[in-house]
Every structure is written in C-alpha cells, then in structure tokens.
Coordinates of C-alpha atoms in Angstrom, one line a residue:
Chain A
M1 CA 0.0 0.0 0.0
A2 CA 3.0 2.3 0.2
E3 CA 2.4 3.6 -3.3
R4 CA -1.0 4.9 -2.4
G5 CA 0.4 7.7 -0.3
A6 CA -0.5 8.5 3.3
P7 CA -4.2 8.7 4.3
V8 CA -5.5 12.2 5.2
R9 CA -5.4 13.1 8.9
P10 CA -8.7 12.7 10.9
S11 CA -9.9 16.3 10.7
G12 CA -11.1 18.8 8.1
F13 CA -12.8 18.3 4.7
G14 CA -10.4 15.5 3.5
A15 CA -11.3 13.4 6.6
R16 CA -14.9 14.1 6.1
V17 CA -14.8 12.9 2.6
A18 CA -12.7 9.8 3.6
R19 CA -15.3 8.9 6.3
A20 CA -18.2 9.3 3.9
V21 CA -16.5 7.3 1.2
A22 CA -15.7 4.5 3.6
A23 CA -19.3 4.4 4.7
T24 CA -21.1 4.8 1.4
G25 CA -18.6 4.5 -1.5
P26 CA -16.6 6.7 -3.8
L27 CA -19.5 8.3 -5.8
C28 CA -20.6 11.9 -6.1
A29 CA -24.0 12.2 -7.7
G30 CA -24.6 15.3 -9.7
I31 CA -28.0 17.1 -9.4
D32 CA -28.3 18.7 -12.9
P33 CA -31.8 19.9 -13.6
S34 CA -31.1 20.8 -17.2
P35 CA -34.0 21.7 -19.5
S36 CA -33.6 18.4 -21.3
L37 CA -33.7 16.3 -18.1
L38 CA -36.7 18.3 -16.7
D39 CA -38.5 17.5 -20.0
A40 CA -37.4 13.8 -19.9
W41 CA -38.8 13.6 -16.4
G42 CA -42.1 15.1 -17.5
L43 CA -41.5 18.2 -15.4
G44 CA -42.1 21.9 -16.3
D45 CA -39.1 24.0 -17.2
D46 CA -39.8 26.3 -14.2
A47 CA -39.0 26.7 -10.5
R48 CA -41.6 24.1 -9.6
G49 CA -40.1 21.5 -11.9
L50 CA -36.6 22.4 -10.7
R51 CA -37.8 21.8 -7.1
A52 CA -39.5 18.5 -7.8
F53 CA -36.5 17.2 -9.8
S54 CA -33.9 18.2 -7.1
L55 CA -35.8 17.0 -4.1
R56 CA -36.4 13.7 -5.9
C57 CA -32.6 13.4 -6.4
V58 CA -32.0 14.0 -2.7
D59 CA -34.5 11.4 -1.7
A60 CA -33.1 8.9 -4.2
F61 CA -29.4 9.5 -3.4
A62 CA -29.6 9.7 0.5
G63 CA -27.9 6.7 2.0
V64 CA -26.9 5.4 -1.5
V65 CA -24.1 7.9 -2.2
P66 CA -22.0 10.0 0.2
V67 CA -22.0 13.2 -1.7
V68 CA -24.3 15.2 -4.0
K69 CA -23.3 18.0 -6.3
P70 CA -26.0 20.4 -7.4
Q71 CA -25.0 22.3 -10.6
V72 CA -25.6 26.0 -9.6
A73 CA -26.1 27.2 -13.2
F74 CA -29.4 25.3 -13.5
Y75 CA -30.8 27.2 -10.5
E76 CA -29.4 30.5 -11.6
R77 CA -31.4 30.2 -14.8
F78 CA -34.5 31.1 -12.7
G79 CA -33.0 34.0 -10.8
A80 CA -34.1 34.5 -7.2
A81 CA -36.8 31.8 -7.6
G82 CA -34.2 29.3 -8.6
Y83 CA -32.0 30.3 -5.7
A84 CA -34.9 29.8 -3.3
V85 CA -35.2 26.3 -4.6
L86 CA -31.5 25.8 -4.3
E87 CA -31.6 26.9 -0.7
E88 CA -34.3 24.3 0.0
V89 CA -32.4 21.6 -1.8
L90 CA -29.2 22.3 0.0
A91 CA -31.0 22.2 3.3
A92 CA -32.8 18.9 2.4
A93 CA -29.5 17.3 1.3
R94 CA -27.7 18.4 4.5
A95 CA -30.6 17.1 6.6
A96 CA -30.5 13.8 4.8
G97 CA -26.9 13.4 5.9
L98 CA -25.3 14.0 2.5
L99 CA -22.1 15.9 2.0
V100 CA -22.9 18.7 -0.5
I101 CA -20.6 20.2 -3.1
A102 CA -21.9 23.3 -4.8
D103 CA -20.7 23.2 -8.4
A104 CA -20.4 27.0 -8.8
K105 CA -16.9 27.3 -10.4
R106 CA -16.5 30.8 -8.9
A107 CA -13.5 32.9 -9.7
D108 CA -12.5 36.4 -8.6
I109 CA -10.1 38.5 -6.5
G110 CA -9.9 40.2 -3.1
S111 CA -13.2 41.3 -1.4
T112 CA -15.2 39.6 -4.2
T113 CA -13.6 36.2 -3.5
E114 CA -14.4 36.9 0.1
A115 CA -18.0 37.5 -0.8
Y116 CA -18.1 34.1 -2.6
A117 CA -16.5 32.5 0.5
T118 CA -19.3 33.9 2.7
A119 CA -22.0 32.9 0.2
W120 CA -21.0 29.2 0.0
L121 CA -18.9 28.4 3.0
D122 CA -20.2 30.4 6.0
P123 CA -22.5 28.1 7.9
A124 CA -24.8 31.1 8.5
S125 CA -25.4 31.6 4.7
P126 CA -28.6 30.2 3.2
L127 CA -26.4 28.6 0.5
A128 CA -23.9 27.0 2.9
V129 CA -22.4 23.8 1.6
H130 CA -19.5 21.4 2.6
A131 CA -17.4 22.4 -0.4
V132 CA -17.6 24.7 -3.4
T133 CA -15.8 24.4 -6.8
A134 CA -13.7 27.3 -8.0
V135 CA -11.7 28.2 -11.1
P136 CA -8.1 29.4 -10.8
Y137 CA -7.7 31.6 -13.9
L138 CA -7.0 34.6 -11.8
G139 CA -4.4 32.7 -9.8
L140 CA -4.6 30.1 -7.0
G141 CA -3.6 32.9 -4.6
A142 CA -6.7 34.9 -5.6
L143 CA -8.8 32.1 -4.1
A144 CA -7.2 32.5 -0.7
P145 CA -10.3 33.9 1.0
L146 CA -12.1 30.7 0.0
V147 CA -9.3 28.6 1.5
V148 CA -9.4 30.6 4.7
A149 CA -13.2 30.2 5.0
A150 CA -13.0 26.5 4.2
A151 CA -10.4 26.0 6.9
A152 CA -12.4 28.0 9.5
H153 CA -15.5 25.9 9.0
G154 CA -14.0 22.4 8.4
S155 CA -15.2 22.6 4.8
G156 CA -13.5 22.3 1.5
L157 CA -12.5 24.2 -1.7
L158 CA -12.3 22.1 -4.9
V159 CA -10.1 23.9 -7.5
V160 CA -10.9 23.0 -11.1
V161 CA -7.4 22.0 -12.4
R162 CA -7.9 19.6 -15.2
S163 CA -11.4 19.8 -16.8
S164 CA -12.8 16.8 -18.6
N165 CA -13.5 18.7 -21.9
P166 CA -11.0 18.9 -24.8
E167 CA -11.2 22.8 -25.1
G168 CA -9.5 23.1 -21.7
R169 CA -6.2 21.6 -22.7
T170 CA -4.7 24.7 -24.4
I171 CA -4.6 26.7 -21.2
Q172 CA -4.3 23.8 -18.7
E173 CA -1.3 22.4 -20.5
A174 CA 0.4 25.7 -21.2
R175 CA 3.9 26.0 -19.6
T176 CA 4.6 28.5 -16.9
E177 CA 7.8 30.5 -16.3
G178 CA 8.1 31.7 -19.9
G179 CA 7.6 28.2 -21.4
T180 CA 10.2 26.3 -19.5
G181 CA 8.3 25.6 -16.2
P182 CA 5.7 23.0 -15.3
A183 CA 2.3 23.0 -17.0
V184 CA -0.3 25.2 -15.5
E185 CA -2.2 22.2 -14.2
D186 CA 0.9 20.7 -12.6
A187 CA 1.8 24.1 -11.1
L188 CA -1.7 24.3 -9.6
L189 CA -1.6 20.8 -8.2
A190 CA 1.8 21.5 -6.6
G191 CA 0.3 24.8 -5.2
I192 CA -2.6 22.9 -3.7
A193 CA -0.3 20.3 -2.2
E194 CA 1.8 23.0 -0.7
L195 CA -1.3 24.6 0.9
N196 CA -2.4 21.2 2.3
R197 CA 1.1 20.4 3.6
A198 CA 1.8 23.7 5.2
G199 CA 0.2 22.5 8.4
T200 CA -1.9 25.7 8.8
L201 CA -5.1 24.2 7.4
P202 CA -7.2 21.2 8.6
A203 CA -6.1 18.2 6.6
G204 CA -7.5 18.0 3.1
T205 CA -9.0 21.5 3.0
V206 CA -8.1 22.1 -0.6
G207 CA -8.9 19.5 -3.3
A208 CA -8.7 19.4 -7.0
V209 CA -11.2 18.7 -9.8
V210 CA -9.4 16.4 -12.2
G211 CA -11.2 14.9 -15.2
A212 CA -11.4 11.1 -15.4
T213 CA -11.1 11.4 -19.1
L214 CA -7.5 12.4 -19.1
A215 CA -4.1 10.6 -18.9
P216 CA -2.3 11.0 -15.6
S217 CA -0.9 14.5 -14.7
A218 CA 2.9 15.0 -14.4
F219 CA 2.4 16.0 -10.8
P220 CA 1.5 12.8 -8.9
L221 CA -2.0 13.0 -7.3
S222 CA -0.8 10.8 -4.5
G223 CA 0.9 13.9 -3.1
L224 CA -2.0 16.3 -3.3
G225 CA -3.0 16.0 0.4
G226 CA -6.6 16.6 -0.4
P227 CA -9.6 15.1 -2.1
V228 CA -10.0 14.6 -5.9
L229 CA -13.3 15.1 -7.6
A230 CA -13.3 13.3 -10.9
P231 CA -15.9 14.3 -13.5
G232 CA -16.2 12.6 -16.9
L233 CA -17.7 9.3 -15.9
G234 CA -20.6 8.1 -18.1
A235 CA -21.8 10.6 -20.7
Q236 CA -18.4 12.1 -21.0
G237 CA -16.7 8.8 -21.8
A238 CA -14.7 7.6 -18.8
T239 CA -15.5 4.1 -17.3
A240 CA -15.2 3.0 -13.7
A241 CA -12.2 1.0 -14.8
D242 CA -10.6 4.2 -16.2
V243 CA -11.2 5.8 -12.8
G244 CA -9.6 2.9 -11.0
V245 CA -6.5 3.0 -13.2
R246 CA -6.1 6.8 -13.4
F247 CA -6.5 7.5 -9.7
A248 CA -4.7 4.3 -8.4
G249 CA -2.1 6.3 -6.6
C250 CA -4.5 8.3 -4.5
P251 CA -4.9 7.6 -0.8
P252 CA -8.0 5.5 0.1
G253 CA -11.1 7.6 0.4
S254 CA -9.7 10.6 -1.3
V255 CA -11.3 10.0 -4.7
L256 CA -14.9 10.9 -5.6
A257 CA -15.9 10.2 -9.1
N258 CA -18.8 12.3 -10.3
V259 CA -21.7 11.0 -12.4
S260 CA -24.6 13.1 -13.5
R261 CA -26.4 12.6 -16.8
S262 CA -26.0 8.8 -17.0
V263 CA -27.6 8.3 -13.6
L264 CA -30.2 11.1 -13.9
A265 CA -31.4 9.5 -17.2
A266 CA -32.7 6.6 -15.1
G267 CA -35.3 9.0 -13.5
P268 CA -37.9 10.2 -12.7
D269 CA -38.6 7.0 -10.7
E270 CA -36.9 7.2 -7.3
G271 CA -36.1 3.5 -7.1
A272 CA -34.6 3.5 -10.6
L273 CA -32.5 6.5 -9.8
A274 CA -31.2 4.9 -6.6
A275 CA -30.5 1.6 -8.4
A276 CA -28.6 3.4 -11.1
A277 CA -26.5 5.3 -8.6
R278 CA -25.9 2.1 -6.5
S279 CA -24.7 0.2 -9.6
V280 CA -22.2 2.9 -10.6
R281 CA -21.1 3.3 -7.0
D282 CA -20.4 -0.5 -6.6
E283 CA -18.6 -0.6 -10.0
L284 CA -16.4 2.3 -8.9
A285 CA -15.7 0.9 -5.4
A286 CA -14.5 -2.3 -7.0
A287 CA -12.4 -0.5 -9.6
L288 CA -10.7 1.7 -6.9
A289 CA -10.1 -1.2 -4.5
R290 CA -8.1 -3.1 -7.1
P291 CA -4.4 -3.1 -6.3
Chain B
M1 CA -6.1 57.8 -36.9
A2 CA -5.0 54.8 -39.0
E3 CA -3.2 53.4 -35.9
R4 CA -6.4 53.3 -33.9
G5 CA -7.9 50.5 -36.0
A6 CA -11.3 50.5 -37.7
P7 CA -14.3 51.4 -35.6
V8 CA -16.8 48.6 -34.9
R9 CA -19.7 48.2 -37.3
P10 CA -23.0 49.8 -36.4
S11 CA -24.8 46.7 -34.9
G12 CA -24.3 44.4 -32.0
F13 CA -22.8 44.9 -28.5
G14 CA -19.7 46.7 -29.8
A15 CA -21.8 49.3 -31.5
R16 CA -24.0 49.6 -28.4
V17 CA -21.0 50.3 -26.3
A18 CA -19.5 52.8 -28.8
R19 CA -22.8 54.7 -29.0
A20 CA -23.0 54.8 -25.2
V21 CA -19.4 55.9 -24.8
A22 CA -19.9 58.7 -27.4
A23 CA -22.9 59.9 -25.6
T24 CA -21.8 59.7 -22.0
G25 CA -18.1 58.9 -21.8
P26 CA -15.7 55.9 -21.4
L27 CA -16.5 54.9 -17.8
C28 CA -18.1 51.8 -16.3
A29 CA -19.2 52.3 -12.7
G30 CA -19.0 49.2 -10.5
I31 CA -21.8 48.6 -8.1
D32 CA -20.0 46.7 -5.3
P33 CA -22.0 46.5 -2.1
S34 CA -19.2 44.9 0.0
P35 CA -19.6 44.6 3.7
S36 CA -17.1 47.4 4.3
L37 CA -18.9 49.8 1.9
L38 CA -22.3 49.0 3.3
D39 CA -20.9 49.9 6.7
A40 CA -19.2 53.1 5.4
W41 CA -22.6 54.2 4.0
G42 CA -24.3 53.5 7.4
L43 CA -26.4 50.6 5.9
G44 CA -27.1 47.2 7.4
D45 CA -25.2 44.2 6.1
D46 CA -28.4 42.6 4.9
A47 CA -30.7 42.5 1.9
R48 CA -32.3 45.8 2.8
G49 CA -28.9 47.5 3.0
L50 CA -27.9 45.9 -0.3
R51 CA -31.0 47.2 -2.0
A52 CA -30.6 50.8 -0.7
F53 CA -27.0 50.8 -1.7
S54 CA -27.6 49.5 -5.2
L55 CA -30.6 51.6 -6.1
R56 CA -28.7 54.7 -4.8
C57 CA -25.9 53.8 -7.2
V58 CA -28.3 53.5 -10.1
D59 CA -29.9 56.9 -9.3
A60 CA -26.4 58.5 -9.0
F61 CA -24.9 57.0 -12.1
A62 CA -27.8 57.3 -14.6
G63 CA -27.0 59.9 -17.2
V64 CA -23.5 60.4 -15.7
V65 CA -21.9 57.1 -17.0
P66 CA -23.0 54.9 -19.8
V67 CA -22.5 51.5 -18.1
V68 CA -22.8 50.0 -14.6
K69 CA -21.4 46.7 -13.5
P70 CA -23.0 45.1 -10.4
Q71 CA -20.6 42.6 -8.8
V72 CA -22.8 39.5 -8.5
A73 CA -20.8 38.0 -5.6
F74 CA -22.1 40.7 -3.2
Y75 CA -25.7 39.7 -4.0
E76 CA -25.0 36.0 -3.8
R77 CA -23.9 36.5 -0.3
F78 CA -27.6 36.8 0.7
G79 CA -28.8 33.8 -1.4
A80 CA -32.3 34.1 -2.9
A81 CA -32.9 37.3 -1.0
G82 CA -29.8 38.9 -2.5
Y83 CA -30.8 37.7 -6.0
A84 CA -34.2 39.2 -5.6
V85 CA -32.5 42.5 -4.9
L86 CA -30.2 42.0 -7.9
E87 CA -33.2 41.4 -10.2
E88 CA -34.7 44.7 -9.0
V89 CA -31.4 46.6 -9.4
L90 CA -30.9 45.2 -13.0
A91 CA -34.4 46.3 -13.9
A92 CA -33.9 49.7 -12.4
A93 CA -30.6 50.2 -14.3
R94 CA -32.1 49.1 -17.6
A95 CA -35.1 51.4 -17.0
A96 CA -32.7 54.3 -16.4
G97 CA -31.1 53.7 -19.8
L98 CA -27.9 52.3 -18.5
L99 CA -26.0 49.5 -20.2
V100 CA -25.6 46.7 -17.6
I101 CA -22.7 44.3 -17.3
A102 CA -23.1 41.5 -14.8
D103 CA -19.7 40.8 -13.3
A104 CA -20.3 37.1 -12.7
K105 CA -17.1 35.6 -14.1
R106 CA -18.9 32.4 -14.9
A107 CA -17.1 29.3 -16.3
D108 CA -18.3 25.9 -17.3
I109 CA -18.8 23.5 -20.3
G110 CA -21.7 22.3 -22.4
S111 CA -25.2 22.4 -21.1
T112 CA -24.0 24.2 -18.0
T113 CA -22.6 27.1 -20.0
E114 CA -25.9 27.1 -21.9
A115 CA -27.7 27.5 -18.5
Y116 CA -25.5 30.5 -17.6
A117 CA -26.2 31.9 -21.1
T118 CA -29.9 31.7 -20.4
A119 CA -29.6 33.1 -16.9
W120 CA -27.7 36.3 -18.0
L121 CA -28.4 36.9 -21.7
D122 CA -31.9 35.7 -22.4
P123 CA -34.1 38.7 -22.4
A124 CA -36.8 36.6 -20.7
S125 CA -34.6 35.9 -17.7
P126 CA -35.1 37.9 -14.5
L127 CA -31.3 38.4 -14.5
A128 CA -31.0 39.6 -18.1
V129 CA -28.2 42.1 -18.8
H130 CA -26.5 43.6 -21.8
A131 CA -23.2 41.6 -21.2
V132 CA -21.8 39.2 -18.7
T133 CA -18.2 38.4 -17.8
A134 CA -16.8 34.9 -18.1
V135 CA -13.5 33.1 -17.2
P136 CA -11.9 31.0 -19.9
Y137 CA -10.0 28.4 -17.8
L138 CA -12.0 25.6 -19.4
G139 CA -11.2 27.0 -22.8
L140 CA -12.6 29.8 -24.9
G141 CA -14.5 27.1 -26.9
A142 CA -16.3 26.0 -23.8
L143 CA -17.9 29.5 -23.6
A144 CA -19.5 29.0 -27.1
P145 CA -23.1 28.9 -25.8
L146 CA -22.6 32.3 -24.2
V147 CA -21.3 33.7 -27.5
V148 CA -24.3 32.2 -29.4
A149 CA -26.7 33.7 -26.9
A150 CA -25.0 37.1 -26.9
A151 CA -25.1 37.1 -30.7
A152 CA -28.8 36.2 -30.8
H153 CA -29.8 39.0 -28.5
G154 CA -27.4 41.8 -29.6
S155 CA -25.7 41.5 -26.2
G156 CA -22.1 40.8 -25.3
L157 CA -19.7 38.4 -23.6
L158 CA -16.7 39.8 -21.9
V159 CA -14.0 37.2 -21.4
V160 CA -11.5 37.8 -18.6
V161 CA -8.2 37.6 -20.3
R162 CA -5.7 39.7 -18.3
S163 CA -6.8 40.3 -14.7
S164 CA -5.6 43.3 -12.8
N165 CA -4.2 41.3 -9.9
P166 CA -0.6 40.0 -9.7
E167 CA -1.6 36.4 -8.8
G168 CA -3.1 36.0 -12.3
R169 CA 0.2 36.4 -14.2
T170 CA 1.5 32.8 -13.7
I171 CA -1.4 31.3 -15.7
Q172 CA -2.2 34.2 -18.0
E173 CA 1.5 34.5 -19.2
A174 CA 2.0 30.7 -19.5
R175 CA 3.0 29.7 -23.0
T176 CA 0.8 27.5 -25.1
E177 CA 1.8 24.7 -27.5
G178 CA 4.3 23.0 -25.2
G179 CA 5.9 26.3 -24.2
T180 CA 6.8 27.6 -27.7
G181 CA 3.4 29.1 -28.6
P182 CA 1.9 32.5 -27.7
A183 CA 1.0 33.3 -24.1
V184 CA -2.4 32.1 -22.9
E185 CA -3.6 35.7 -22.8
D186 CA -2.4 36.4 -26.3
A187 CA -3.9 33.1 -27.6
L188 CA -7.2 34.1 -26.1
L189 CA -7.1 37.7 -27.5
A190 CA -6.4 36.1 -30.9
G191 CA -9.3 33.7 -30.4
I192 CA -11.7 36.5 -29.5
A193 CA -10.5 38.5 -32.6
E194 CA -11.1 35.5 -34.8
L195 CA -14.7 35.1 -33.4
N196 CA -15.4 38.8 -34.0
R197 CA -13.8 38.7 -37.5
A198 CA -15.6 35.6 -38.7
G199 CA -18.6 37.6 -39.8
T200 CA -21.1 35.3 -38.2
L201 CA -21.7 37.4 -35.1
P202 CA -23.0 41.0 -34.8
A203 CA -19.9 43.3 -34.6
G204 CA -18.2 43.4 -31.3
T205 CA -20.2 40.6 -29.7
V206 CA -17.1 39.3 -27.8
G207 CA -15.0 41.6 -25.7
A208 CA -12.1 41.2 -23.3
V209 CA -11.4 42.2 -19.7
V210 CA -7.9 43.6 -19.7
G211 CA -6.4 45.1 -16.5
A212 CA -5.4 48.7 -16.8
T213 CA -2.6 47.9 -14.4
L214 CA -0.6 45.9 -16.9
A215 CA 1.9 46.7 -19.7
P216 CA 0.6 46.1 -23.2
S217 CA -0.1 42.6 -24.4
A218 CA 1.8 41.1 -27.3
F219 CA -1.5 40.7 -29.2
P220 CA -2.5 44.2 -30.3
L221 CA -5.9 45.2 -28.8
S222 CA -6.5 47.4 -31.9
G223 CA -7.3 44.1 -33.7
L224 CA -9.7 42.7 -31.1
G225 CA -12.9 43.7 -32.9
G226 CA -14.8 44.0 -29.7
P227 CA -15.0 46.2 -26.5
V228 CA -12.3 46.2 -23.8
L229 CA -13.4 46.5 -20.2
A230 CA -10.4 47.7 -18.2
P231 CA -10.5 47.3 -14.4
G232 CA -7.7 48.5 -12.1
L233 CA -8.4 52.2 -12.1
G234 CA -8.2 53.9 -8.7
A235 CA -8.0 51.6 -5.7
Q236 CA -6.0 49.0 -7.8
G237 CA -3.4 51.6 -8.8
A238 CA -4.0 52.6 -12.5
T239 CA -4.6 56.3 -13.4
A240 CA -6.6 57.8 -16.2
A241 CA -3.4 58.7 -17.9
D242 CA -2.3 55.0 -17.7
V243 CA -5.6 54.0 -19.4
G244 CA -5.0 56.6 -22.1
V245 CA -1.5 55.2 -22.8
R246 CA -2.3 51.5 -22.5
F247 CA -5.3 51.5 -24.7
A248 CA -4.2 54.1 -27.2
G249 CA -4.5 51.7 -30.1
C250 CA -8.1 50.7 -29.5
P251 CA -10.8 52.1 -31.8
P252 CA -12.8 55.1 -30.5
G253 CA -15.6 54.0 -28.2
S254 CA -14.3 50.5 -27.6
V255 CA -12.7 51.0 -24.2
L256 CA -14.6 51.1 -20.9
A257 CA -12.5 51.7 -17.9
N258 CA -14.1 50.4 -14.7
V259 CA -13.9 52.2 -11.4
S260 CA -15.6 50.8 -8.2
R261 CA -14.2 51.5 -4.8
S262 CA -12.7 55.0 -5.4
V263 CA -16.0 56.3 -6.6
L264 CA -18.2 54.4 -4.2
A265 CA -16.1 55.7 -1.3
A266 CA -17.7 59.1 -2.1
G267 CA -21.2 57.8 -1.0
P268 CA -23.7 57.6 0.4
D269 CA -24.6 61.1 -0.8
E270 CA -26.1 60.8 -4.3
G271 CA -24.7 64.1 -5.5
A272 CA -21.2 63.3 -4.2
L273 CA -21.3 59.9 -5.9
A274 CA -22.4 61.4 -9.2
A275 CA -19.7 64.1 -8.9
A276 CA -17.0 61.5 -8.2
A277 CA -18.1 59.5 -11.2
R278 CA -18.3 62.6 -13.5
S279 CA -14.8 63.6 -12.4
V280 CA -13.2 60.2 -13.2
R281 CA -15.2 60.0 -16.5
D282 CA -14.0 63.4 -17.7
E283 CA -10.4 62.6 -16.8
L284 CA -10.6 59.3 -18.7
A285 CA -12.3 60.9 -21.7
A286 CA -9.5 63.5 -21.9
A287 CA -6.8 60.8 -21.5
L288 CA -8.3 58.5 -24.2
A289 CA -8.8 61.4 -26.6
R290 CA -5.1 62.3 -26.6
P291 CA -3.4 61.4 -29.9

C-alpha cells in the first residue's frame, strides 16, 4: 500500500470525505436539472419543476451515495426563484446526511472572492455547503479567501485544475515560467499540495477537480494531500475501470468520481435513480479497490 | 487615426458600447455592495442595505456614466434574497437607460454554460443584462453557448483575459503549444478577434477584460474587434493617464475603464457619488482622446 500515499489526517474536509467514502462509497451524484432532463422527467421548465427534480434526487441518493453536487447554473437560470429552490435543496441534502458540493466554479479576487466565500462556506449563509468548486484563472492565490473560509469551517475548496472537456487543454497544458516551467495544471496541483502540507489548514481542506477522461498528470495526485473530484464518468466517456487506473495512486477515500447525466437519465422513478447510482457506485468501489 | 484600428460596425454589442461611450463617456461604474462599503454608508449588512446601496448607485450614475457593473458575488452573499435585490437593481438600471454588465465571471462547459447563457443573456430571464463576464480556464471554446446567446440578443460576452491582480500572471502568461506558442492571454485575444472577424456574429459581440494595471499585451488590442473592459483604475493603482497610454491603439468608443471602490467611497450622498463618477469620467475621456 506504500504507493498509495498517506491517508489524510482525521480532521477537516479531507477526513470528512474519507469517512463518507468509507461508509457509502466513492461516488458523487450530480444534481443537474437541465432543460432536457426536466423534460425527460415530465416536469415543467420552471422553478416548480426544478424543485421536484432536485428533491427527488436528494431522496433517491440519500444513503446510497455519500456526496451530491448540485450544478448551480441550472438554479441561476430562474434567478431568485431558482436560488430559493437551491436553498431548500441544500437544506434537504444536509438534513439527509449527504455531503454537499456546490458546483459553482466561482473565480474572482480580493473582497469579491471573500463574498463568494461567505455565500458558499459560511454556515450562516442560506447557501452553505460542505465544499464549493472554484476556477483558478485569476491565480490560485486569488482564491485565498475561499481557502481561509473553508479552513475556518472544516469545509473544502475544490479547485478545477484539469477539466474533462477537450477545449480546456490549451490553457491547462500551457507551460509556466516563460515556457520552461511546469504545465499550468501541474503548477496548480503543486500549489494545492503546498497549501495542504503547510500545516496551517485542517487536513485535506483544498482538493482538485481532475477529469477522469485524461491521462495522468505529471504532478502525482498521491501527493495532493486533499480530495480529488473526478468528473467525466458516463456521458463524457470515462468508465469505472478508467477511474480505477487513473487514480490508483491516491490515498484510500480521497477520490470521488462524479456522475450526472447517465444516472439522472434513469429518473424520474426514485427507485430506478437509486438503483442506477448504486450500480455505478459499486462498480467504482470495485475498480478503486483493485491493487 | 490609422493606428487606432477600424471602428466597430453599427450593430451588436460593440456598437452599443460605442454609442453609449460617445454619448456619456468611457466609464463603467462598478456597483460593489461589499460589507465594508455598506458599513461606510451607514447601511445594514443585509438584503435591505444591499437594496438601498444598489438603487442609490443606479440613481447617481444614470445619465452620468453609460455603463454600470454590479458585482454578482455581493448579491449571492444573501442567497435568494440577494438575487431578488439583484433582479430589482438590474431592472432599475435598464429602465434608467444604463447598459448593464453582470460581473459574474462564470465558467463551465456544455449544457451548464448554456444554462449560464440563459440566466444572464436571455431577455426573458429575470437576471437579463447587456453583457456578462466569463472566465476561460475551461477553454474559450467552452464558452460558445454564451457567444451564441449574446449574438442572438445583440448583447455581449466579456472574457476575462488579463486580470488586474498579480496572482493571475502565472497562468495568463504561460506559453501554449508545449511552451513555444503564444502566451495564454495572447492566444485568447487572438481567439476573440477571430470570433469577431468571422462575420457570423454582430460586430463586437465578444470583448475582453484587460487590466489597466498591466503593460501592453503582445497581441495588439487594436485588432480585437470588440470592446475592452479595463479594471484596475483607482484603488488598484492605475490612473486615467495609464488607461490613455495603455489602450491608445483601440478604436474610439471600444474602451470602458471600470472604477468601483474609489467612486463608491464618495457615497452615500447621491450628488457626491455622481460628482465623483463625473470627475473620473472626464479625466478618462481626456486621457483617451489624446493622440
């Protein structure tokens, strides 16, 4: 097991994820009420349909997967009415014992990043979640207020480092330091590892989003010191076996593969949704347990 | 004038900006209801304070500047209640004849980017604005649904290319194509220029956010074919003279410098806010008019 790296220490977001994965498996279920899925479920493309869809997901996934990830854009589509639904869904998910990641991909600097930190990570916020995703185009350092807030509340920040879409490669593979340094994505993974290693944050406060569709990064994920959220399973082309191979070096309980469309397509029946999630979860657990 | 590049054609977001700048000057006024400014204005750090602050800004800036830019994070801090205020503020700004840029810095792929496009650029959305900012970490191509929506509605997409903060340099200056190609920021500016030049979009549909604090980019902004939003004036260190020098090659009416904190600090008095904005606007107009 030496190659798998040291397990995260028993406090902070990393430990929370590890405990949840140990209890319920390595799957994060996306809650993506897109217009096409609302239609496929026979729901209206309105706040009412959004609410029915999302609460059905929470009911179906509670106890079956450890983590859910509502995609914030689909709530923002309905403005304040959509955000009111999102608040209700986040509360329902927390009450059901699920860890909740808001997929918001926020990015900014200074007091604006602080405002995002308050919005998503302050337990007093109506949008409070256990972790939020962020995009580092303005620099990993510009996300510092999110790191500070996550650390203060035992929650997490998941930095999008390697996205699962092909258009992201140009920027994410660009070479730093005038072209002779590490790739942007490797520099970011090293920066995240440094934050997690510094000893000033609860273990595993900062994680990375790393597409399951990609070949391994030059920076070894075994040294990240935080959770990895891996999109790309199912509709985007990666299999559970791919996840097993690509994240083999990560410490036990640090990898969460995300699935959205291919499980949500099993709806609207709650039992069918749960069965679809359970099946992907078990396949993943087996793939990640392989030596 | 040959060095200034050709003016944008009379349709689409670029022409809208050019007309507004010709009528009222080259200034975009930020609406940033941060906790510290709410406090400085004697307002509560709640949705009610947020509303009073924002509507005061709209009243003060209407007729004085052509464009306002609410910073979405400060509304998201209050969840659905904050978004309800934002809807009201956007409607008030539109009704006052202001062009409105939502500073949301959104980033995602596929159907999620489509959802953001609906949220911010569909005229039927409660959050509809004339332009929205986006972050290209997942690739300029991943923002395509925002480009398509902007084109369909004569509105704009402003891609954050060169941010005004120092932490952004590592990624934005990284070299594409294995280290031998153009810098990420130059590749993006070239990509935006190509979109604007293709002839399939209304003129000036895609613009760039380019910090006024930075030295000129290698890619000449005179060839962008769309508006430039330049943050960094005032609190972040750039002067009106800097803006004049740094964006000298841009076509007339294509540059909007943004100011937030240094004007907002003049509040809460409406007359004082308007006077502060007018003063910066006139200084900028003079600086940008210099040959």
